[in-house]
CSV table of C-alpha atoms in Angstrom, one decimal:
chain,number,residue,atom,x,y,z
A,1,ARG,CA,37.3,89.1,-44.8
A,2,THR,CA,40.4,91.3,-44.4
A,3,ARG,CA,44.1,91.4,-45.2
A,4,PRO,CA,47.0,93.5,-44.1
A,5,ILE,CA,49.4,95.6,-46.2
A,6,LEU,CA,52.7,93.9,-46.2
A,7,THR,CA,54.6,96.6,-48.3
A,8,GLN,CA,53.5,100.1,-48.7
A,9,PRO,CA,53.6,101.6,-52.2
A,10,ALA,CA,56.7,103.9,-52.9
A,11,CYS,CA,57.1,106.9,-55.1
A,12,ASN,CA,54.4,106.8,-57.7
A,13,GLY,CA,53.5,103.1,-57.0
A,14,ALA,CA,49.9,102.0,-57.4
A,15,LYS,CA,47.6,102.3,-54.6
A,16,CYS,CA,47.1,99.0,-52.7
A,17,ALA,CA,44.0,97.0,-53.6
A,18,ALA,CA,41.1,96.7,-51.2
A,19,LEU,CA,42.0,95.3,-47.9
A,20,THR,CA,38.4,93.9,-47.2
A,21,ASN,CA,36.2,91.5,-49.0
A,22,SER,CA,32.6,90.6,-48.3
A,23,ARG,CA,29.8,88.4,-49.7
A,24,ALA,CA,26.2,87.5,-48.8
A,25,CYS,CA,25.8,84.7,-46.2
A,26,SER,CA,23.0,83.1,-44.0
A,27,ILE,CA,23.3,82.4,-40.2
A,28,CYS,CA,21.2,79.4,-38.6
A,29,CYS,CA,20.6,80.1,-35.0
A,30,PRO,CA,19.3,77.1,-33.0
A,31,THR,CA,15.8,77.7,-31.6
A,32,SER,CA,13.8,75.4,-29.3
A,33,CYS,CA,10.3,74.2,-30.1
A,34,THR,CA,7.2,75.9,-28.6
A,35,TRP,CA,4.2,74.0,-27.1
A,36,SER,CA,0.5,74.8,-27.1
A,37,PRO,CA,-1.2,75.2,-23.7
A,38,TRP,CA,-2.3,72.0,-21.9
A,39,SER,CA,-5.8,70.8,-22.6
A,40,ALA,CA,-8.2,70.5,-19.7
A,41,TRP,CA,-7.9,67.3,-17.6
A,42,SER,CA,-9.9,64.3,-18.8
A,43,THR,CA,-12.6,62.7,-16.6
A,44,CYS,CA,-11.2,60.6,-13.8
A,45,SER,CA,-10.9,56.9,-14.9
A,46,ALA,CA,-12.5,55.7,-11.6
A,47,SER,CA,-16.1,56.3,-10.7
A,48,CYS,CA,-15.5,55.3,-7.1
A,49,GLY,CA,-12.1,55.8,-5.6
A,50,ALA,CA,-8.6,56.4,-7.0
A,51,GLY,CA,-8.0,56.6,-10.7
A,52,VAL,CA,-6.0,58.4,-13.4
A,53,ARG,CA,-6.7,61.5,-15.5
A,54,ASP,CA,-4.9,62.8,-18.6
A,55,ARG,CA,-4.2,66.1,-20.4
A,56,PHE,CA,-2.6,66.8,-23.7
A,57,ARG,CA,-0.8,69.4,-25.7
A,58,LYS,CA,0.8,69.8,-29.2
A,59,ILE,CA,3.9,71.4,-30.7
A,60,ASP,CA,2.9,74.8,-32.1
A,61,LYS,CA,6.4,75.5,-33.6
A,62,LYS,CA,9.1,72.9,-34.2
A,63,GLN,CA,12.7,73.5,-33.2
A,64,THR,CA,15.3,74.8,-35.8
A,65,CYS,CA,19.0,74.5,-36.5
A,66,GLY,CA,19.5,71.6,-34.0
A,67,GLY,CA,17.5,73.3,-31.2
A,68,SER,CA,16.0,71.2,-28.5
A,69,CYS,CA,12.4,70.1,-28.0
A,70,THR,CA,11.9,68.9,-24.4
A,71,GLY,CA,8.7,67.9,-22.8
A,72,SER,CA,5.9,65.5,-23.4
A,73,LYS,CA,2.7,65.6,-25.5
A,74,SER,CA,0.7,64.0,-22.6
A,75,ASP,CA,0.6,64.2,-18.9
A,76,LYS,CA,-1.0,61.9,-16.3
A,77,ASP,CA,-2.1,62.6,-12.8
A,78,GLY,CA,-3.8,60.7,-10.0
A,79,CYS,CA,-7.4,61.5,-9.2
A,80,PHE,CA,-10.3,60.5,-6.9
A,81,SER,CA,-13.9,60.3,-8.0
A,82,TYR,CA,-17.0,59.4,-5.9
A,83,ASN,CA,-20.0,59.1,-8.2
A,84,ASP,CA,-22.6,58.0,-5.8
A,85,THR,CA,-25.8,56.9,-7.6
A,86,ASP,CA,-28.6,54.8,-6.3
A,87,CYS,CA,-29.7,51.7,-8.2
A,88,THR,CA,-32.5,51.8,-10.7
A,89,LEU,CA,-35.4,49.4,-10.0
A,90,SER,CA,-38.2,48.1,-12.1
A,91,GLN,CA,-41.9,48.6,-11.3
A,92,TRP,CA,-43.4,46.4,-8.6
A,93,SER,CA,-45.1,43.2,-9.7
A,94,ALA,CA,-48.6,42.4,-8.8
A,95,PHE,CA,-49.1,40.8,-5.3
A,96,THR,CA,-49.2,37.1,-5.2
A,97,ALA,CA,-52.4,35.4,-4.0
A,98,CYS,CA,-52.9,35.3,-0.2
A,99,SER,CA,-51.0,32.3,1.3
A,100,ASP,CA,-54.2,31.2,3.1
A,101,ASP,CA,-57.4,31.0,1.2
A,102,CYS,CA,-59.6,31.1,4.3
A,103,GLY,CA,-57.9,33.2,6.9
A,104,PRO,CA,-54.8,35.3,7.9
A,105,GLY,CA,-51.8,34.9,5.6
A,106,THR,CA,-49.3,36.8,3.6
A,107,LYS,CA,-48.8,38.0,0.1
A,108,THR,CA,-45.7,39.2,-1.7
A,109,ARG,CA,-44.7,41.4,-4.6
A,110,THR,CA,-41.2,41.8,-6.2
A,111,ARG,CA,-39.2,44.0,-8.4
A,112,SER,CA,-35.7,43.6,-10.1
A,113,VAL,CA,-32.5,45.7,-10.2
A,114,ILE,CA,-32.2,47.3,-13.7
A,115,LYS,CA,-29.0,49.2,-12.9
A,116,PRO,CA,-26.8,48.5,-9.8
A,117,ALA,CA,-25.8,51.2,-7.4
A,118,THR,CA,-22.4,52.8,-7.8
A,119,CYS,CA,-19.8,53.8,-5.2
A,120,LYS,CA,-21.7,54.6,-2.0
A,121,GLY,CA,-25.2,54.7,-3.7
A,122,LYS,CA,-28.1,52.8,-2.1
A,123,CYS,CA,-30.3,50.0,-3.4
A,124,PHE,CA,-33.7,49.4,-1.9
A,125,ASP,CA,-35.7,46.2,-1.2
A,126,THR,CA,-36.6,44.0,-4.1
A,127,SER,CA,-39.4,42.2,-2.3
A,128,GLU,CA,-42.3,43.3,0.0
A,129,THR,CA,-44.5,41.0,2.1
A,130,VAL,CA,-47.7,42.2,3.7
A,131,SER,CA,-50.4,40.6,5.8
A,132,CYS,CA,-53.7,39.5,4.1
A,133,THR,CA,-56.9,37.6,4.9
A,134,GLY,CA,-58.0,35.0,2.4
A,135,ASN,CA,-61.5,35.6,1.1
A,136,SER,CA,-61.9,32.8,-1.4
A,137,HIS,CA,-65.3,31.7,0.0
A,138,ARG,CA,-66.9,29.5,-2.7
A,139,ASP,CA,-69.9,27.2,-2.4
A,140,CYS,CA,-69.8,23.7,-3.6
A,141,THR,CA,-70.7,22.6,-7.1
A,142,MET,CA,-73.2,19.7,-7.4
A,143,GLY,CA,-73.6,17.0,-10.0
A,144,PRO,CA,-77.0,16.2,-11.6
A,145,TRP,CA,-79.8,14.7,-9.6
A,146,LEU,CA,-80.2,10.9,-9.9
A,147,SER,CA,-83.5,9.2,-10.6
A,148,TRP,CA,-86.1,9.0,-7.9
A,149,SER,CA,-86.1,5.9,-5.8
A,150,SER,CA,-89.1,3.5,-5.8
A,151,CYS,CA,-92.0,4.4,-3.6
A,152,LEU,CA,-91.5,2.7,-0.2
A,153,GLU,CA,-95.2,2.4,0.6
A,154,LYS,CA,-97.7,0.3,-1.3
A,155,CYS,CA,-101.0,1.1,0.5
A,156,LYS,CA,-100.5,4.7,1.7
A,157,VAL,CA,-98.7,7.9,0.8
A,158,GLY,CA,-95.0,7.3,1.0
A,159,ILE,CA,-91.7,9.2,0.4
A,160,GLN,CA,-89.2,8.7,-2.4
A,161,THR,CA,-85.8,10.2,-2.6
A,162,SER,CA,-83.2,11.4,-5.1
A,163,THR,CA,-79.5,12.1,-4.5
A,164,ARG,CA,-76.7,14.0,-6.2
A,165,ALA,CA,-72.9,14.1,-5.6
A,166,ILE,CA,-70.6,17.1,-4.9
A,167,SER,CA,-68.6,17.6,-8.0
A,168,SER,CA,-66.5,20.5,-6.6
A,169,PRO,CA,-66.2,21.0,-2.8
A,170,ALA,CA,-66.9,24.3,-1.0
A,171,VAL,CA,-63.9,26.5,-0.1
A,172,CYS,CA,-63.8,28.4,3.2
A,173,MET,CA,-67.3,27.4,4.0
A,174,LEU,CA,-69.7,24.5,4.4
A,175,CYS,CA,-71.5,23.3,1.4
A,176,THR,CA,-75.0,24.9,1.4
A,177,LYS,CA,-76.5,22.8,-1.4
A,178,PRO,CA,-78.5,19.7,-0.5
A,179,GLN,CA,-77.4,16.3,-1.6
A,180,THR,CA,-80.8,14.6,-1.0
A,181,ARG,CA,-84.3,15.6,-1.9
A,182,GLN,CA,-87.6,13.9,-1.1
A,183,GLN,CA,-91.1,14.0,-2.4
A,184,PRO,CA,-94.3,12.2,-1.5
A,185,CYS,CA,-95.3,9.3,-3.6
A,186,GLY,CA,-98.3,7.0,-4.0
A,187,LEU,CA,-101.9,7.6,-2.8
A,188,ALA,CA,-103.8,6.4,0.2
A,189,ASN,CA,-104.9,2.8,-0.6
A,190,ASN,CA,-103.3,3.2,-4.0
A,191,GLY,CA,-103.7,-0.2,-5.7
A,192,CYS,CA,-104.5,-1.8,-2.4
A,193,GLN,CA,-107.5,-4.1,-1.9
A,194,HIS,CA,-107.8,-3.4,1.8
A,195,ILE,CA,-107.2,-0.9,4.5
A,196,CYS,CA,-106.0,-2.1,7.9
A,197,SER,CA,-105.9,0.1,10.9
A,198,ASN,CA,-105.4,-1.1,14.5
A,199,GLY,CA,-106.0,-4.7,13.5
A,200,ALA,CA,-109.3,-4.0,11.8
A,201,CYS,CA,-109.5,-4.2,8.0
A,202,SER,CA,-111.9,-3.0,5.4
A,203,CYS,CA,-112.0,-3.4,1.6
A,204,ASN,CA,-111.9,-0.7,-1.0
A,205,PRO,CA,-114.9,-0.2,-3.2
A,206,GLY,CA,-115.5,-3.2,-5.5
A,207,TYR,CA,-113.8,-5.6,-3.0
A,208,THR,CA,-115.2,-8.0,-0.3
A,209,LEU,CA,-113.5,-8.8,2.9
A,210,ARG,CA,-112.6,-12.5,3.3
A,211,SER,CA,-113.4,-14.5,6.3
A,212,ASP,CA,-109.8,-14.1,7.6
A,213,GLY,CA,-110.7,-10.4,8.1
A,214,LYS,CA,-107.4,-9.4,6.5
A,215,THR,CA,-107.7,-9.9,2.8
A,216,CYS,CA,-110.3,-8.9,0.1
A,217,THR,CA,-111.7,-10.4,-3.0
A,218,LYS,CA,-113.7,-9.2,-5.9
C-alpha cells in the first residue's frame, strides 16, 4: 500500500517515513476442472436393429477457487447391430419304424432347437421323413400238438390225425407251418375176425366162417 506526503519537511525537519508498505499475501485464481479422455464405446445394447451404446470419462483435476466444471461423466449414442447367427440344433434322433410293416411306407426322424437363431440367422428343418419298405416278414408261431385222434379203421390200416393252433400269426407272409398232421394207424385185419372184399369174406387164422358168409367164429 502507499501514501502521499501531505507536508514536506522544512529546515532540518526529519525525513518523511516510508511512503509504501507491503506484506505477504496469496491470490486464488479460478480454474476449471479437467476431464480424462472418453473411454471406448460399449457394445451396442441391441443384437438385431437399433440400440444404445455408452462411453464414460472421469475428472482428472477438480476445479479451484470457484471455477466451473461443465460436461458429463457419461455419454450415450444410438447404434445399430446385426448379429446374424444360425440356430443350434441337437443331433438327429433314430428313425421311427416304417409306417407299413409289409410294403412301401415312410419313416421319420427329428431333432430339437437348442439355441434359436438371432436377427437374420437361419434355422433348419427339425424333422425329416423318407420312404421305406417294410421288411418285417415273420412266420407264424404254433402251439403244441394235440393228442392223436382215434384210428378210423377197425379192420385195415387207417389214418389218425393231430392238430395244433396258431399262437402268433405270420406277418407279411402266409403261415408255412402245418396245423394238421397224419400218420397211419392199425394193421390189416388188426383185431378183426374176418376179411371181406367184393362181397366175399374169409376168416383170419383160428376163426371159422359162419353160414351167413359174413361172420366168423372160433
